[in-house]
PDB file of C-alpha atoms in Angstrom:
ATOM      1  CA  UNK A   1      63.661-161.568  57.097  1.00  0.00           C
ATOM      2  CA  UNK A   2      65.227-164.421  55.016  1.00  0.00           C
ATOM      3  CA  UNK A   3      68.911-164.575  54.924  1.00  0.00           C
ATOM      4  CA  UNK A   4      69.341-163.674  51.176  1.00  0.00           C
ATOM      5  CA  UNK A   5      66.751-160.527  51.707  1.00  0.00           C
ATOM      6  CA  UNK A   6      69.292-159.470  54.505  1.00  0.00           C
ATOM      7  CA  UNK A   7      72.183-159.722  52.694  1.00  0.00           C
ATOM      8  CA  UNK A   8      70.176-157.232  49.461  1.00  0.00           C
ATOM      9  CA  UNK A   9      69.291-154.535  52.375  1.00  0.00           C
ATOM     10  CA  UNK A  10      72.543-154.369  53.961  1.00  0.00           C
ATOM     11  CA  UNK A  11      74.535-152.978  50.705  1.00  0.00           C
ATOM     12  CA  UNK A  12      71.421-150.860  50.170  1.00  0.00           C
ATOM     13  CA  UNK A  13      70.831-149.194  53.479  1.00  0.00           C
ATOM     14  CA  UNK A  14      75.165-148.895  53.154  1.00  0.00           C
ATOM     15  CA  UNK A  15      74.824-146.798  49.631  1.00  0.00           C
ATOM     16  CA  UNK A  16      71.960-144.402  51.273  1.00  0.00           C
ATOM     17  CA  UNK A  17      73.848-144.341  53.878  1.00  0.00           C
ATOM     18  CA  UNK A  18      77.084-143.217  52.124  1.00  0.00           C
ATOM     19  CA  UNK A  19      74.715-140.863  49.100  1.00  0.00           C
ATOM     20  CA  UNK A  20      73.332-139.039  52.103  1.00  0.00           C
ATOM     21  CA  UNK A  21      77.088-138.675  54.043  1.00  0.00           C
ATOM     22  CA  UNK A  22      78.383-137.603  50.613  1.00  0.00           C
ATOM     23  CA  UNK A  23      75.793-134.275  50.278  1.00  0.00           C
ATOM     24  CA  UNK A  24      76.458-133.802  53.670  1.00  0.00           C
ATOM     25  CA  UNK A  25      80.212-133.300  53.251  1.00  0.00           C
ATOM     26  CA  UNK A  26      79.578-131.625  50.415  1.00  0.00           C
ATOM     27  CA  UNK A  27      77.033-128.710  52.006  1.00  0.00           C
ATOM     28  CA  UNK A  28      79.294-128.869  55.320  1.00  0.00           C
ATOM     29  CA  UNK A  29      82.568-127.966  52.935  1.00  0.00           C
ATOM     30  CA  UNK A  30      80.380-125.292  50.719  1.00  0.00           C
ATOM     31  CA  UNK A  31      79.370-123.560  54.298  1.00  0.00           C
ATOM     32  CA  UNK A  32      82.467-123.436  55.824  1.00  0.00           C
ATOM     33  CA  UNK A  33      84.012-121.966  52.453  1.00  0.00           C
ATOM     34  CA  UNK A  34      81.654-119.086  52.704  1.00  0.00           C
ATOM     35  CA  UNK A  35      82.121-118.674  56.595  1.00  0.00           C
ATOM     36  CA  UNK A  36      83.527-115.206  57.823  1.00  0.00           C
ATOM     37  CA  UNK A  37      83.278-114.285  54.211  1.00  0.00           C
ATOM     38  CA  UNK A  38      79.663-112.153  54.504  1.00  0.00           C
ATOM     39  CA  UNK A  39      80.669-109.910  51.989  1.00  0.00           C
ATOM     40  CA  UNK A  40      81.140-113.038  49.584  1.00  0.00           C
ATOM     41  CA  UNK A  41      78.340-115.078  50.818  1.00  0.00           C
ATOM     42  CA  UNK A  42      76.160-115.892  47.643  1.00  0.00           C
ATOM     43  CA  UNK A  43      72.458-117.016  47.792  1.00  0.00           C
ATOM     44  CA  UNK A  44      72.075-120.590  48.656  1.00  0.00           C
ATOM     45  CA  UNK A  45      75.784-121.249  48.980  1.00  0.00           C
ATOM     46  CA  UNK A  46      75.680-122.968  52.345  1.00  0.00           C
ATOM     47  CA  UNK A  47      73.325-125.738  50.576  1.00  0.00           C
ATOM     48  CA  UNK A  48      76.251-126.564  47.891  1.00  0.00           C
ATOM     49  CA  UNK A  49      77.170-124.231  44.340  1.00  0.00           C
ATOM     50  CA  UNK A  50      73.966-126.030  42.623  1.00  0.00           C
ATOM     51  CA  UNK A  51      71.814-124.130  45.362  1.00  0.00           C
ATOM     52  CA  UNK A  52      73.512-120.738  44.233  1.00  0.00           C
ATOM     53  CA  UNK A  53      72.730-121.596  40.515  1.00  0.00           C
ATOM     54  CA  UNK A  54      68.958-122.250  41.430  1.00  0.00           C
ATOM     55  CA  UNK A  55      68.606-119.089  43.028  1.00  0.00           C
ATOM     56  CA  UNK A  56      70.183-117.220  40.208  1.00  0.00           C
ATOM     57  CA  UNK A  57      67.934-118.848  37.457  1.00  0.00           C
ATOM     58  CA  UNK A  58      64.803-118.637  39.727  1.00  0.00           C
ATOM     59  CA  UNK A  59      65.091-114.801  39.387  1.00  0.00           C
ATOM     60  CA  UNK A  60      65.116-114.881  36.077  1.00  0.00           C
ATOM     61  CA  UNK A  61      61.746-116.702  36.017  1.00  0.00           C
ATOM     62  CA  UNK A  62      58.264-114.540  35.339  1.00  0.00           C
ATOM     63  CA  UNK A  63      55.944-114.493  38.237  1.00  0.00           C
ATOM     64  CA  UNK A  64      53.468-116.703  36.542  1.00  0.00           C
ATOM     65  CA  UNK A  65      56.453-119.277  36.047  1.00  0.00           C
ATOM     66  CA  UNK A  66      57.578-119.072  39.650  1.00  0.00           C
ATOM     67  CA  UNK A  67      55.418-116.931  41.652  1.00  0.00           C
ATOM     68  CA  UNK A  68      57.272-117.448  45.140  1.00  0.00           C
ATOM     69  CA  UNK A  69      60.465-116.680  42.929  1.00  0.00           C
ATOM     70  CA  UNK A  70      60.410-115.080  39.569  1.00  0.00           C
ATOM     71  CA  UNK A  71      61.479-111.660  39.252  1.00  0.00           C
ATOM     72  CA  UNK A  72      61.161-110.835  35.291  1.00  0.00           C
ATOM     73  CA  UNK A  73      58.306-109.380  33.538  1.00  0.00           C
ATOM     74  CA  UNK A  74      57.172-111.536  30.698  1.00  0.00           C
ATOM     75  CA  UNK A  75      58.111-109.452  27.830  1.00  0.00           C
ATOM     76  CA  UNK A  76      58.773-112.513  24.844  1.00  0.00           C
ATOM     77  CA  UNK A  77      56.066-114.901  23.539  1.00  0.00           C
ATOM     78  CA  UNK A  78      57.548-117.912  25.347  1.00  0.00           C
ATOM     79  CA  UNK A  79      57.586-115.906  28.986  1.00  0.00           C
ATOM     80  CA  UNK A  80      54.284-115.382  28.575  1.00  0.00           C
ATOM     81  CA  UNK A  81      51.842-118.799  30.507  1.00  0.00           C
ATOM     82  CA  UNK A  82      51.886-121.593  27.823  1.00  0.00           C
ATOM     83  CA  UNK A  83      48.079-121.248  28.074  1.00  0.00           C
ATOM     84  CA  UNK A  84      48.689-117.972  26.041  1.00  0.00           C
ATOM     85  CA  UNK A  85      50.923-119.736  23.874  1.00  0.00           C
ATOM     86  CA  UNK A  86      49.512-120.901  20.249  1.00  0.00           C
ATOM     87  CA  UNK A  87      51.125-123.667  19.284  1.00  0.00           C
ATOM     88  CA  UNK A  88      51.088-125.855  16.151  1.00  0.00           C
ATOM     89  CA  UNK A  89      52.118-129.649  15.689  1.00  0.00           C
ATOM     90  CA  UNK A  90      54.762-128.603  13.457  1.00  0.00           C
ATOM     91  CA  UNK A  91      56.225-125.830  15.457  1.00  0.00           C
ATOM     92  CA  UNK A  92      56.052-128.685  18.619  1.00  0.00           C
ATOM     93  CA  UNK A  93      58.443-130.320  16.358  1.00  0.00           C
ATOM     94  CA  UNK A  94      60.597-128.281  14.903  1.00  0.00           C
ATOM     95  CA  UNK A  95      61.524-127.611  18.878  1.00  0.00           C
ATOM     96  CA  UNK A  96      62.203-131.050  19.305  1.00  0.00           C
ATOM     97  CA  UNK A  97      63.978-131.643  16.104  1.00  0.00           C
ATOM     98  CA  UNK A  98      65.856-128.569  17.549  1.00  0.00           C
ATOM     99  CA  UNK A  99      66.439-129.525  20.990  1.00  0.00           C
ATOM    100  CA  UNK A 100      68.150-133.259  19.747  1.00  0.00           C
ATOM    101  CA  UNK A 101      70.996-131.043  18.357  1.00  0.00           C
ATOM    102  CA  UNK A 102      71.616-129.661  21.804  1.00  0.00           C
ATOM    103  CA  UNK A 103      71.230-132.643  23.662  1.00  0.00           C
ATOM    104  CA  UNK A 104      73.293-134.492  21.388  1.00  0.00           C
ATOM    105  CA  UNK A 105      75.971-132.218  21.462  1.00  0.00           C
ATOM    106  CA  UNK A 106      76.099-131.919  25.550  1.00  0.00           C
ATOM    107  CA  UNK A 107      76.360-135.713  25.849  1.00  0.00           C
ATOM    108  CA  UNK A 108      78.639-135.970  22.824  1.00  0.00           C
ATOM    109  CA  UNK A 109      80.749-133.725  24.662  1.00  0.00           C
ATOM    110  CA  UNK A 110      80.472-135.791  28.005  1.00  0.00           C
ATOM    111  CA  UNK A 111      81.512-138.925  26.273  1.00  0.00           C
ATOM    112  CA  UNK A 112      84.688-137.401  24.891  1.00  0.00           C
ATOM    113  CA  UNK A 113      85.475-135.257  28.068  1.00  0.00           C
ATOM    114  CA  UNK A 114      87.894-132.243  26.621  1.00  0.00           C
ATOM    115  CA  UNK A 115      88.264-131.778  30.296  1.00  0.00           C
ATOM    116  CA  UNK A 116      88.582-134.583  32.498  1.00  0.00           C
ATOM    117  CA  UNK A 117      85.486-133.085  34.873  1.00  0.00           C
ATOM    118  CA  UNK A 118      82.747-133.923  32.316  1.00  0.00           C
ATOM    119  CA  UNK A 119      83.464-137.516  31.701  1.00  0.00           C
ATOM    120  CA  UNK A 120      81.611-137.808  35.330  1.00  0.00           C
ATOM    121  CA  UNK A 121      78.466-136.645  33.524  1.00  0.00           C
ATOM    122  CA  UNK A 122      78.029-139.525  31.335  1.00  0.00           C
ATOM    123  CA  UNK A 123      75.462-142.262  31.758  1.00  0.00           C
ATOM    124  CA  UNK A 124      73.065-140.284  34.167  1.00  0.00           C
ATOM    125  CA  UNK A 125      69.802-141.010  33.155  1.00  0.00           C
ATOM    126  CA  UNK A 126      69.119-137.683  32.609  1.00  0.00           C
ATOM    127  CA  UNK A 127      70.410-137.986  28.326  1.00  0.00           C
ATOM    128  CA  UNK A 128      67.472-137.004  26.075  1.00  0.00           C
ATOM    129  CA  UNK A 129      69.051-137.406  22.420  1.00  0.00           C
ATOM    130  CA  UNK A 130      67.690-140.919  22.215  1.00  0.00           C
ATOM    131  CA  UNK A 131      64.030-140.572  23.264  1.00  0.00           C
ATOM    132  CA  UNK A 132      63.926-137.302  21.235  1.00  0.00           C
ATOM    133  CA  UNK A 133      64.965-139.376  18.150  1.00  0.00           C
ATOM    134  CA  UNK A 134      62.356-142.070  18.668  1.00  0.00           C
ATOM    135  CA  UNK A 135      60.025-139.477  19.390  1.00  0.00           C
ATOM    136  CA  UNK A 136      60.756-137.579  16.148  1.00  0.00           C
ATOM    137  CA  UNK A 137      60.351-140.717  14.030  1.00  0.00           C
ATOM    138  CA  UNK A 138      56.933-141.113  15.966  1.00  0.00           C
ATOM    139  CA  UNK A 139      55.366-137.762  14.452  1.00  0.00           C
ATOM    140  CA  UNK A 140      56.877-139.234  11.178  1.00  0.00           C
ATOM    141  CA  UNK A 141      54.794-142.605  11.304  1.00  0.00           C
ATOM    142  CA  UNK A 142      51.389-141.171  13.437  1.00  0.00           C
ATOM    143  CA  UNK A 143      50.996-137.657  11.887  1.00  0.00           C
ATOM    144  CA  UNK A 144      53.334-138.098   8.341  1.00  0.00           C
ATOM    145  CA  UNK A 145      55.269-135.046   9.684  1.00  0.00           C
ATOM    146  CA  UNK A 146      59.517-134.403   9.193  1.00  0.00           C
ATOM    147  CA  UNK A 147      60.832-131.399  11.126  1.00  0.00           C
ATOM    148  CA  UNK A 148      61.273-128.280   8.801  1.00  0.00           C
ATOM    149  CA  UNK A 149      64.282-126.848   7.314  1.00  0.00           C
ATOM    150  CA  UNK A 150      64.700-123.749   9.431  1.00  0.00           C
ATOM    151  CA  UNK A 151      67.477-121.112   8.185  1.00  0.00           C
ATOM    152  CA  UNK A 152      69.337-119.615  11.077  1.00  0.00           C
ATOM    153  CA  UNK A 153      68.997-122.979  13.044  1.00  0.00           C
ATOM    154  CA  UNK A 154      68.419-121.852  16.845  1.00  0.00           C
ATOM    155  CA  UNK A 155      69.648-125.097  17.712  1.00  0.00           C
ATOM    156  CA  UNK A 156      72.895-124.675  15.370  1.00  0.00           C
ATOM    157  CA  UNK A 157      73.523-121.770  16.962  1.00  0.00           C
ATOM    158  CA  UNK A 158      73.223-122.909  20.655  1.00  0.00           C
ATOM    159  CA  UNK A 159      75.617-126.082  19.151  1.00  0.00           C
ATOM    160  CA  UNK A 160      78.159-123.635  18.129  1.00  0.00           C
ATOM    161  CA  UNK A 161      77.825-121.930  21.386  1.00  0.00           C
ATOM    162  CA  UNK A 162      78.229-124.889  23.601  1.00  0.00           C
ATOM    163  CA  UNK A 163      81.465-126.613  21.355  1.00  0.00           C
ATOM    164  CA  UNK A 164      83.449-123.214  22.134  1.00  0.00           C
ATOM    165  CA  UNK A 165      82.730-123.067  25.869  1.00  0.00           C
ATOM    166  CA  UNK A 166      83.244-126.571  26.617  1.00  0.00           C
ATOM    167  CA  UNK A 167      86.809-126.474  25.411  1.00  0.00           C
ATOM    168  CA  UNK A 168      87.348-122.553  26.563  1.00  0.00           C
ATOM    169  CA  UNK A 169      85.102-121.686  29.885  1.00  0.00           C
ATOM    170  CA  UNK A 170      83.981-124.795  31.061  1.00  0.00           C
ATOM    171  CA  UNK A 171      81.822-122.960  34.022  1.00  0.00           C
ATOM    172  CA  UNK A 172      79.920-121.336  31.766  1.00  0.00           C
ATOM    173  CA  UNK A 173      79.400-124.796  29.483  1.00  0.00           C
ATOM    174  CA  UNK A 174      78.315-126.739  33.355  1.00  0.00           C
ATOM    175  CA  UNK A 175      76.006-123.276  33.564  1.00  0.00           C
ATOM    176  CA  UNK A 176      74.122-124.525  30.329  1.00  0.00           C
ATOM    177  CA  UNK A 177      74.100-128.137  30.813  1.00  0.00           C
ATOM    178  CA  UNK A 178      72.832-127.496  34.368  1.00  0.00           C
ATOM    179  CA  UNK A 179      69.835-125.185  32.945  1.00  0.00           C
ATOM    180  CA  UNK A 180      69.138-127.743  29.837  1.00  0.00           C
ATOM    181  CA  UNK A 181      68.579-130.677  32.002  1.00  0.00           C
ATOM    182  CA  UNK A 182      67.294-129.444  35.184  1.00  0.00           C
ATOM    183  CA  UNK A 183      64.756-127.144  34.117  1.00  0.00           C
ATOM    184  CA  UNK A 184      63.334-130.122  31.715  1.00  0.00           C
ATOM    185  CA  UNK A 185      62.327-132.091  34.325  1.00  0.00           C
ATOM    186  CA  UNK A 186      60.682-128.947  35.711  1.00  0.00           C
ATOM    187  CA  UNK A 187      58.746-126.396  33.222  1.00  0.00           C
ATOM    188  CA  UNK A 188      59.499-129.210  30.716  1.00  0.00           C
ATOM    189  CA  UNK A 189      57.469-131.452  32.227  1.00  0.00           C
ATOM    190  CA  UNK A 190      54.717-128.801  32.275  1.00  0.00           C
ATOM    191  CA  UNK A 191      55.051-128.184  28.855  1.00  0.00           C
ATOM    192  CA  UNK A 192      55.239-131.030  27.368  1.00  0.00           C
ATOM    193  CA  UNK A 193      51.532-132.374  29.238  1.00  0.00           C
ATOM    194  CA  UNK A 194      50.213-129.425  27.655  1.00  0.00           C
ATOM    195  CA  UNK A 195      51.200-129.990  24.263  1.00  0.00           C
ATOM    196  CA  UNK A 196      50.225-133.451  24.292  1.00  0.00           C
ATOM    197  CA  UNK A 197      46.545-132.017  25.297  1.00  0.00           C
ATOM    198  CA  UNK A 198      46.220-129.577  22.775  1.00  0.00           C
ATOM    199  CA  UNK A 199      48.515-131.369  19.653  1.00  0.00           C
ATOM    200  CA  UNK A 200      49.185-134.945  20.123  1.00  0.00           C
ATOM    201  CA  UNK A 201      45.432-136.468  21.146  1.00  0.00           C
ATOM    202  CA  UNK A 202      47.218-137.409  24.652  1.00  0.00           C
ATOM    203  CA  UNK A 203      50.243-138.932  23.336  1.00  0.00           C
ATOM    204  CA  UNK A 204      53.107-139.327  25.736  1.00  0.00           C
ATOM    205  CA  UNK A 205      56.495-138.606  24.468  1.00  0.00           C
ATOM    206  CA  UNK A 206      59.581-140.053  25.155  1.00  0.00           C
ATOM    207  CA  UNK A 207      61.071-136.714  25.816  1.00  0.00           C
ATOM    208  CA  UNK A 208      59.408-136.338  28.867  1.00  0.00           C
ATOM    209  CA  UNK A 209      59.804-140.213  30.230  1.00  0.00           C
ATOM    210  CA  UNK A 210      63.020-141.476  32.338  1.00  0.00           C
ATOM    211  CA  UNK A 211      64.342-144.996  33.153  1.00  0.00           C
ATOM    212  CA  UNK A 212      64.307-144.402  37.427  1.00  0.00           C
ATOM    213  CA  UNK A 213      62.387-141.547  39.119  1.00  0.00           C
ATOM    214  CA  UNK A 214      63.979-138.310  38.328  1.00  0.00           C
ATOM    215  CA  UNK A 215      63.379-136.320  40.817  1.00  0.00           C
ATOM    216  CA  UNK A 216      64.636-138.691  44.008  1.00  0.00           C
ATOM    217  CA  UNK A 217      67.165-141.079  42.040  1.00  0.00           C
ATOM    218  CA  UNK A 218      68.432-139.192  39.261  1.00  0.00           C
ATOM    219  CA  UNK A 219      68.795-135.583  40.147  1.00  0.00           C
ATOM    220  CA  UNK A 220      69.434-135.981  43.375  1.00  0.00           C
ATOM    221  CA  UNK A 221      73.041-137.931  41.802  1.00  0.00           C
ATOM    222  CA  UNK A 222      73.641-135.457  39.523  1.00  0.00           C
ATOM    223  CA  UNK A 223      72.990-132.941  41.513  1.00  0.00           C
ATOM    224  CA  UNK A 224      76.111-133.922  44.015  1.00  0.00           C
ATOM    225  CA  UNK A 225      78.599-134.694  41.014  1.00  0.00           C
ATOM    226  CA  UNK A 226      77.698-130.967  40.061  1.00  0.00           C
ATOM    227  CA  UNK A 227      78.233-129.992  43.952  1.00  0.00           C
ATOM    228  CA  UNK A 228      81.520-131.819  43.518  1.00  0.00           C
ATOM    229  CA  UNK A 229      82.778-130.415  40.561  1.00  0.00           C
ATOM    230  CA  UNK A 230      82.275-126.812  41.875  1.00  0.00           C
ATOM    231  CA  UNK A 231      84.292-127.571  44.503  1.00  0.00           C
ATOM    232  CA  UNK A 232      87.324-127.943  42.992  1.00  0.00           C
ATOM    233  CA  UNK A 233      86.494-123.973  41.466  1.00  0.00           C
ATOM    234  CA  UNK A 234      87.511-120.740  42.519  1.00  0.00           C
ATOM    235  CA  UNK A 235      85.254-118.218  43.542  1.00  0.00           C
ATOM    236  CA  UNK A 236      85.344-116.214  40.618  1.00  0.00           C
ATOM    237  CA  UNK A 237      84.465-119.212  38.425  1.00  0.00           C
ATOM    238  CA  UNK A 238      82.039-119.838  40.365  1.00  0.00           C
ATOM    239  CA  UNK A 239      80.684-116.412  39.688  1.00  0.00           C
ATOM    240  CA  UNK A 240      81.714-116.881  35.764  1.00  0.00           C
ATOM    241  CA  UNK A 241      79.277-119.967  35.794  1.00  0.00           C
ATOM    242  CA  UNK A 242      76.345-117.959  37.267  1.00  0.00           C
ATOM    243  CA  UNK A 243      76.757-114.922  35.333  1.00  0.00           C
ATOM    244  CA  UNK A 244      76.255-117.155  32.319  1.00  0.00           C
ATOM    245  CA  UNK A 245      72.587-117.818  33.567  1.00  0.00           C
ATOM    246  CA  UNK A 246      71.069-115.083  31.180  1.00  0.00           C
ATOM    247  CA  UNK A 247      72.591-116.418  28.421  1.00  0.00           C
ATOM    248  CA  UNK A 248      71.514-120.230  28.914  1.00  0.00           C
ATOM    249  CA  UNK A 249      67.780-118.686  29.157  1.00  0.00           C
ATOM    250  CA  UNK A 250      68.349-116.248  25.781  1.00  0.00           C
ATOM    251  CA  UNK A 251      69.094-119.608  24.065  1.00  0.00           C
ATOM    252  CA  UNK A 252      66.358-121.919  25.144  1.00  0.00           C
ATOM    253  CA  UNK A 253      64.217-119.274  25.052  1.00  0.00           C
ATOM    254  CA  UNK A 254      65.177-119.421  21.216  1.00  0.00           C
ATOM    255  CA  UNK A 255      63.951-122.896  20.877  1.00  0.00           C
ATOM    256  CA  UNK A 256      61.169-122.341  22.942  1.00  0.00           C
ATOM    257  CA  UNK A 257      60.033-119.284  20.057  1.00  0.00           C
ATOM    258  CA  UNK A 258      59.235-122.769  18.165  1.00  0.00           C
ATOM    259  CA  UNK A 259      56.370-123.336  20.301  1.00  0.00           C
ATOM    260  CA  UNK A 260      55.063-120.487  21.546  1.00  0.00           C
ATOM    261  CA  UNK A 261      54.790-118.698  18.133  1.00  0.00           C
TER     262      UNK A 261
END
């Protein structure tokens, strides 16, 4: 190996080395938290607090979403398989129009940090209100399409939400923000190949594109600073931020109704 190769892989191999002692120290201190505690012990929690937050949202999944997991019965039009769905082009954007005033208000609220914690959310990779933008402007240019005027905004509502928790339960805000971002690189993904199938002739949006592989750079990082954060919470925030599970589904579900309607 050439010298200046050698001198690249060292730092490398050094940061994996030190990503990978990190989660470590973080699962080792999440275990021993919950050790001798077996009437405490939560789901998942010797695998770090983001573990325990999977578990409680995987429940809340239908079988057809998750079917080693999910516990619900699909009841609602977006529970039900998107291949039930019927969607239209505008609806498909109306939830996107819809979606940029939620992700624009999380990272809004990471930039300005009303509690010191959230400023270590900023710059993941994971942000969305960009690419939704360009990807709004792109149905206005290809298809001659604006998003609709829609009264009762879902997505004003889940702003409104998500100003007053940031600054007065911020558990409950990391809840949402957790739920937002993770489960678009999950279902979201799914979604989103489907409705460029059936709406957009194939299209790719931006939504659904990251600079860096998501699922083994990205979340991975943000999983740990979420880890990290949790630490520094008592148990019964800790049990404030999962309880608040059901109502970070009620409200995407509400932007998902755009879609699956």
């Amino acid at each position: 190996m050439h010298a200046a190769a050698m001198q690249t892989a060292v730092p490398v191999a050094q940061a994996r080395r030190h990503g990978g002692e990190r989660r470590r120290k973080v699962q080792a201190r999440a275990g021993a938290a919950q050790a001798g505690t077996g009437s405490e012990r939560r789901p998942g929690a010797n695998k770090g607090f983001v573990e325990e937050m999977r578990f409680v949202a995987m429940r809340l999944h239908t079988r057809e979403q998750a079917p080693k997991e999910g516990q619900k019965e699909a009841r609602k039009d977006e529970e039900k398989p998107v291949a039930q769905w019927t969607p239209t082009r505008q609806g498909y954007l109306n939830f996107l129009a819809e979606s940029k005033k939620v992700y624009d208000c999380m990272e809004s609220i990471m930039e300005t940090a009303p509690v010191a914690d959230y400023a270590k959310f900023r710059n993941t990779g994971l942000e969305r209100g960009t690419a939704l933008a360009e990807d709004i402007e792109w149905f206005r240019t290809t298809y001659d399409m604006i998003p609709s005027s829609i009264e009762a905004s879902p997505g004003d509502e889940y702003v409104g939400l998500l100003e007053d928790l940031s600054r007065e339960d911020p558990p409950a805000f990391i809840c949402h923000y957790y739920n937002v971002y993770f489960a678009h690189t999950a279902g979201g993904l799914m979604i989103g190949r489907k409705m460029s199938e059936s709406l957009l002739d194939g299209a790719a949006l931006k939504f659904y594109q990251w600079d860096g592989d998501v699922k083994e750079e990205l979340l991975p990082r943000v999983r740990d600073t979420l880890n990290e954060v949790a630490e520094g919470w008592t148990r019964e925030q800790k049990d404030r931020c999962l309880e608040e599970t059901q109502k970070s589904f009620q409200y995407s579900g509400s932007l998902l109704r755009l879609i699956a309607t």
